[in-house]
Amino acid sequence: MKAVILAAGRGKRMKPLTLKVPKPLIRVAGKTFLEHILDVLPSEVDEVIIVIGYLGEKIKRFLGDQYGNKKIKYVVNKNIPLGNAHSLILTKPHFKSKERFMLIYADELIAKETARKCLRYPFSWIVRRFDKPEISAVAELSADKRIFRVTEKPRRPKSNIVVAGAMVINADIFKCRPTKHRNGEYYVTSMMSKFIKNNRVTGVFVKDNLSFSTPLDVKNYR
């Protein structure tokens, strides 16, 4: 099974930490974001595709082409301002029709058990409660935890439940064209908004308010 890690962003809100180091290589609790992520991936994942962009060569030098028993491949995103949907679309040639895979944002940490729990469902998406939902993507769930709507950075959030940076989907996601957000970027959430209409995606709840947006968040993490 493959996993895709989106690691191309500039991490503007993390300055000055990201002036010379890409955000995925920032150290949190003794390890880089990428090491934390790779260490919790289930054993079923034997190949990882990392989309790099800003200071991407540093990521390649740090990880190389193998991490433990997982093969590492790289895809380069030269148009970072287009948004993370563009990063995901660049990985399309690596997948067969209907192939199931994990998708993870490189600046969010998940527990090993959470990663395993995600794989228990055909399709899943991590969700959490967040006290600033307007800066994230707000999810609406049914009583049986099916995600039926997601709205990126809404002006008037309908809840404080947001989607987080890990999901299990399949190659049908590439049939879902992204739409431009009012801020000019194309988000994976706009693709997932279409994916969830045709597929049952289960919300997997994790720790509330866990977020890494500023250097203070890194300092405060335990």
GROMACS .gro file of N, CA and C in nm, residues 27-87:
model
  183
   27ARG      N    1   1.198   2.010   1.404
   27ARG     CA    2   1.199   1.907   1.508
   27ARG      C    3   1.095   1.936   1.616
   28VAL      N    4   1.018   1.835   1.647
   28VAL     CA    5   0.917   1.842   1.752
   28VAL      C    6   0.937   1.721   1.842
   29ALA      N    7   0.958   1.745   1.971
   29ALA     CA    8   0.980   1.634   2.065
   29ALA      C    9   1.091   1.541   2.017
   30GLY      N   10   1.200   1.599   1.966
   30GLY     CA   11   1.320   1.523   1.932
   30GLY      C   12   1.327   1.465   1.793
   31LYS      N   13   1.219   1.475   1.715
   31LYS     CA   14   1.220   1.420   1.579
   31LYS      C   15   1.155   1.520   1.484
   32THR      N   16   1.190   1.507   1.356
   32THR     CA   17   1.126   1.592   1.257
   32THR      C   18   0.981   1.549   1.236
   33PHE      N   19   0.900   1.639   1.181
   33PHE     CA   20   0.762   1.603   1.148
   33PHE      C   21   0.761   1.477   1.062
   34LEU      N   22   0.847   1.473   0.961
   34LEU     CA   23   0.846   1.359   0.869
   34LEU      C   24   0.881   1.228   0.940
   35GLU      N   25   0.975   1.232   1.031
   35GLU     CA   26   1.009   1.109   1.104
   35GLU      C   27   0.891   1.063   1.190
   36HIS      N   28   0.826   1.157   1.256
   36HIS     CA   29   0.708   1.120   1.335
   36HIS      C   30   0.604   1.050   1.248
   37ILE      N   31   0.579   1.107   1.130
   37ILE     CA   32   0.478   1.052   1.040
   37ILE      C   33   0.518   0.913   0.990
   38LEU      N   34   0.640   0.901   0.943
   38LEU     CA   35   0.687   0.773   0.889
   38LEU      C   36   0.688   0.664   0.995
   39ASP      N   37   0.718   0.702   1.118
   39ASP     CA   38   0.725   0.602   1.226
   39ASP      C   39   0.588   0.546   1.266
   40VAL      N   40   0.480   0.620   1.237
   40VAL     CA   41   0.347   0.570   1.277
   40VAL      C   42   0.271   0.505   1.162
   41LEU      N   43   0.328   0.506   1.042
   41LEU     CA   44   0.259   0.445   0.929
   41LEU      C   45   0.243   0.294   0.952
   42PRO      N   46   0.125   0.241   0.926
   42PRO     CA   47   0.102   0.097   0.945
   42PRO      C   48   0.195   0.013   0.857
   43SER      N   49   0.216  -0.110   0.897
   43SER     CA   50   0.307  -0.199   0.824
   43SER      C   51   0.259  -0.225   0.682
   44GLU      N   52   0.128  -0.208   0.657
   44GLU     CA   53   0.075  -0.228   0.522
   44GLU      C   54   0.135  -0.129   0.422
   45VAL      N   55   0.178  -0.015   0.472
   45VAL     CA   56   0.236   0.088   0.385
   45VAL      C   57   0.382   0.055   0.360
   46ASP      N   58   0.415   0.021   0.236
   46ASP     CA   59   0.553  -0.015   0.203
   46ASP      C   60   0.617   0.083   0.104
   47GLU      N   61   0.539   0.182   0.058
   47GLU     CA   62   0.593   0.282  -0.034
   47GLU      C   63   0.534   0.418   0.001
   48VAL      N   64   0.621   0.518   0.009
   48VAL     CA   65   0.578   0.653   0.045
   48VAL      C   66   0.619   0.750  -0.065
   49ILE      N   67   0.522   0.826  -0.112
   49ILE     CA   68   0.548   0.930  -0.213
   49ILE      C   69   0.541   1.065  -0.143
   50ILE      N   70   0.651   1.137  -0.143
   50ILE     CA   71   0.657   1.266  -0.076
   50ILE      C   72   0.661   1.376  -0.181
   51VAL      N   73   0.563   1.466  -0.174
   51VAL     CA   74   0.561   1.580  -0.266
   51VAL      C   75   0.639   1.693  -0.201
   52ILE      N   76   0.748   1.732  -0.267
   52ILE     CA   77   0.835   1.836  -0.212
   52ILE      C   78   0.831   1.960  -0.300
   53GLY      N   79   0.873   2.071  -0.241
   53GLY     CA   80   0.876   2.198  -0.315
   53GLY      C   81   0.977   2.289  -0.251
   54TYR      N   82   0.932   2.369  -0.155
   54TYR     CA   83   1.020   2.463  -0.086
   54TYR      C   84   1.131   2.389  -0.011
   55LEU      N   85   1.257   2.419  -0.046
   55LEU     CA   86   1.373   2.354   0.015
   55LEU      C   87   1.364   2.202   0.009
   56GLY      N   88   1.305   2.153  -0.099
   56GLY     CA   89   1.281   2.010  -0.111
   56GLY      C   90   1.406   1.924  -0.116
   57GLU      N   91   1.516   1.979  -0.168
   57GLU     CA   92   1.639   1.901  -0.175
   57GLU      C   93   1.689   1.865  -0.036
   58LYS      N   94   1.659   1.949   0.062
   58LYS     CA   95   1.700   1.917   0.200
   58LYS      C   96   1.623   1.796   0.251
   59ILE      N   97   1.498   1.784   0.211
   59ILE     CA   98   1.419   1.668   0.251
   59ILE      C   99   1.475   1.542   0.186
   60LYS      N  100   1.509   1.551   0.058
   60LYS     CA  101   1.564   1.435  -0.013
   60LYS      C  102   1.696   1.391   0.049
   61ARG      N  103   1.780   1.487   0.083
   61ARG     CA  104   1.909   1.451   0.145
   61ARG      C  105   1.889   1.391   0.283
   62PHE      N  106   1.790   1.439   0.355
   62PHE     CA  107   1.767   1.390   0.491
   62PHE      C  108   1.713   1.247   0.492
   63LEU      N  109   1.618   1.218   0.404
   63LEU     CA  110   1.552   1.086   0.406
   63LEU      C  111   1.612   0.985   0.309
   64GLY      N  112   1.662   1.032   0.196
   64GLY     CA  113   1.710   0.940   0.094
   64GLY      C  114   1.595   0.864   0.030
   65ASP      N  115   1.622   0.744  -0.020
   65ASP     CA  116   1.520   0.668  -0.092
   65ASP      C  117   1.466   0.548  -0.013
   66GLN      N  118   1.499   0.544   0.116
   66GLN     CA  119   1.450   0.433   0.199
   66GLN      C  120   1.441   0.480   0.344
   67TYR      N  121   1.331   0.443   0.410
   67TYR     CA  122   1.318   0.471   0.553
   67TYR      C  123   1.267   0.344   0.618
   68GLY      N  124   1.354   0.279   0.692
   68GLY     CA  125   1.319   0.147   0.746
   68GLY      C  126   1.292   0.053   0.630
   69ASN      N  127   1.175  -0.010   0.631
   69ASN     CA  128   1.139  -0.100   0.521
   69ASN      C  129   1.047  -0.034   0.418
   70LYS      N  130   1.042   0.098   0.421
   70LYS     CA  131   0.954   0.170   0.329
   70LYS      C  132   1.034   0.241   0.220
   71LYS      N  133   0.996   0.216   0.096
   71LYS     CA  134   1.059   0.282  -0.017
   71LYS      C  135   1.010   0.426  -0.026
   72ILE      N  136   1.100   0.520  -0.053
   72ILE     CA  137   1.064   0.660  -0.063
   72ILE      C  138   1.081   0.709  -0.207
   73LYS      N  139   0.976   0.772  -0.260
   73LYS     CA  140   0.983   0.836  -0.390
   73LYS      C  141   0.946   0.984  -0.373
   74TYR      N  142   0.993   1.066  -0.466
   74TYR     CA  143   0.967   1.209  -0.456
   74TYR      C  144   0.899   1.262  -0.582
   75VAL      N  145   0.808   1.353  -0.561
   75VAL     CA  146   0.743   1.427  -0.669
   75VAL      C  147   0.765   1.575  -0.639
   76VAL      N  148   0.808   1.651  -0.738
   76VAL     CA  149   0.840   1.792  -0.715
   76VAL      C  150   0.726   1.882  -0.761
   77ASN      N  151   0.682   1.969  -0.672
   77ASN     CA  152   0.580   2.069  -0.703
   77ASN      C  153   0.650   2.204  -0.721
   78LYS      N  154   0.652   2.253  -0.843
   78LYS     CA  155   0.719   2.380  -0.873
   78LYS      C  156   0.623   2.498  -0.866
   79ASN      N  157   0.496   2.470  -0.839
   79ASN     CA  158   0.395   2.576  -0.835
   79ASN      C  159   0.323   2.574  -0.701
   80ILE      N  160   0.397   2.595  -0.594
   80ILE     CA  161   0.344   2.586  -0.458
   80ILE      C  162   0.223   2.677  -0.435
   81PRO      N  163   0.224   2.802  -0.490
   81PRO     CA  164   0.110   2.891  -0.462
   81PRO      C  165  -0.025   2.838  -0.511
   82LEU      N  166  -0.025   2.737  -0.599
   82LEU     CA  167  -0.151   2.683  -0.648
   82LEU      C  168  -0.229   2.609  -0.539
   83GLY      N  169  -0.159   2.566  -0.433
   83GLY     CA  170  -0.228   2.499  -0.324
   83GLY      C  171  -0.199   2.350  -0.318
   84ASN      N  172  -0.241   2.286  -0.208
   84ASN     CA  173  -0.206   2.145  -0.189
   84ASN      C  174  -0.282   2.049  -0.280
   85ALA      N  175  -0.393   2.094  -0.340
   85ALA     CA  176  -0.461   2.009  -0.438
   85ALA      C  177  -0.370   1.981  -0.556
   86HIS      N  178  -0.295   2.081  -0.597
   86HIS     CA  179  -0.201   2.064  -0.708
   86HIS      C  180  -0.095   1.960  -0.672
   87SER      N  181  -0.047   1.963  -0.547
   87SER     CA  182   0.052   1.864  -0.502
   87SER      C  183  -0.004   1.723  -0.513
   0.00000   0.00000   0.00000
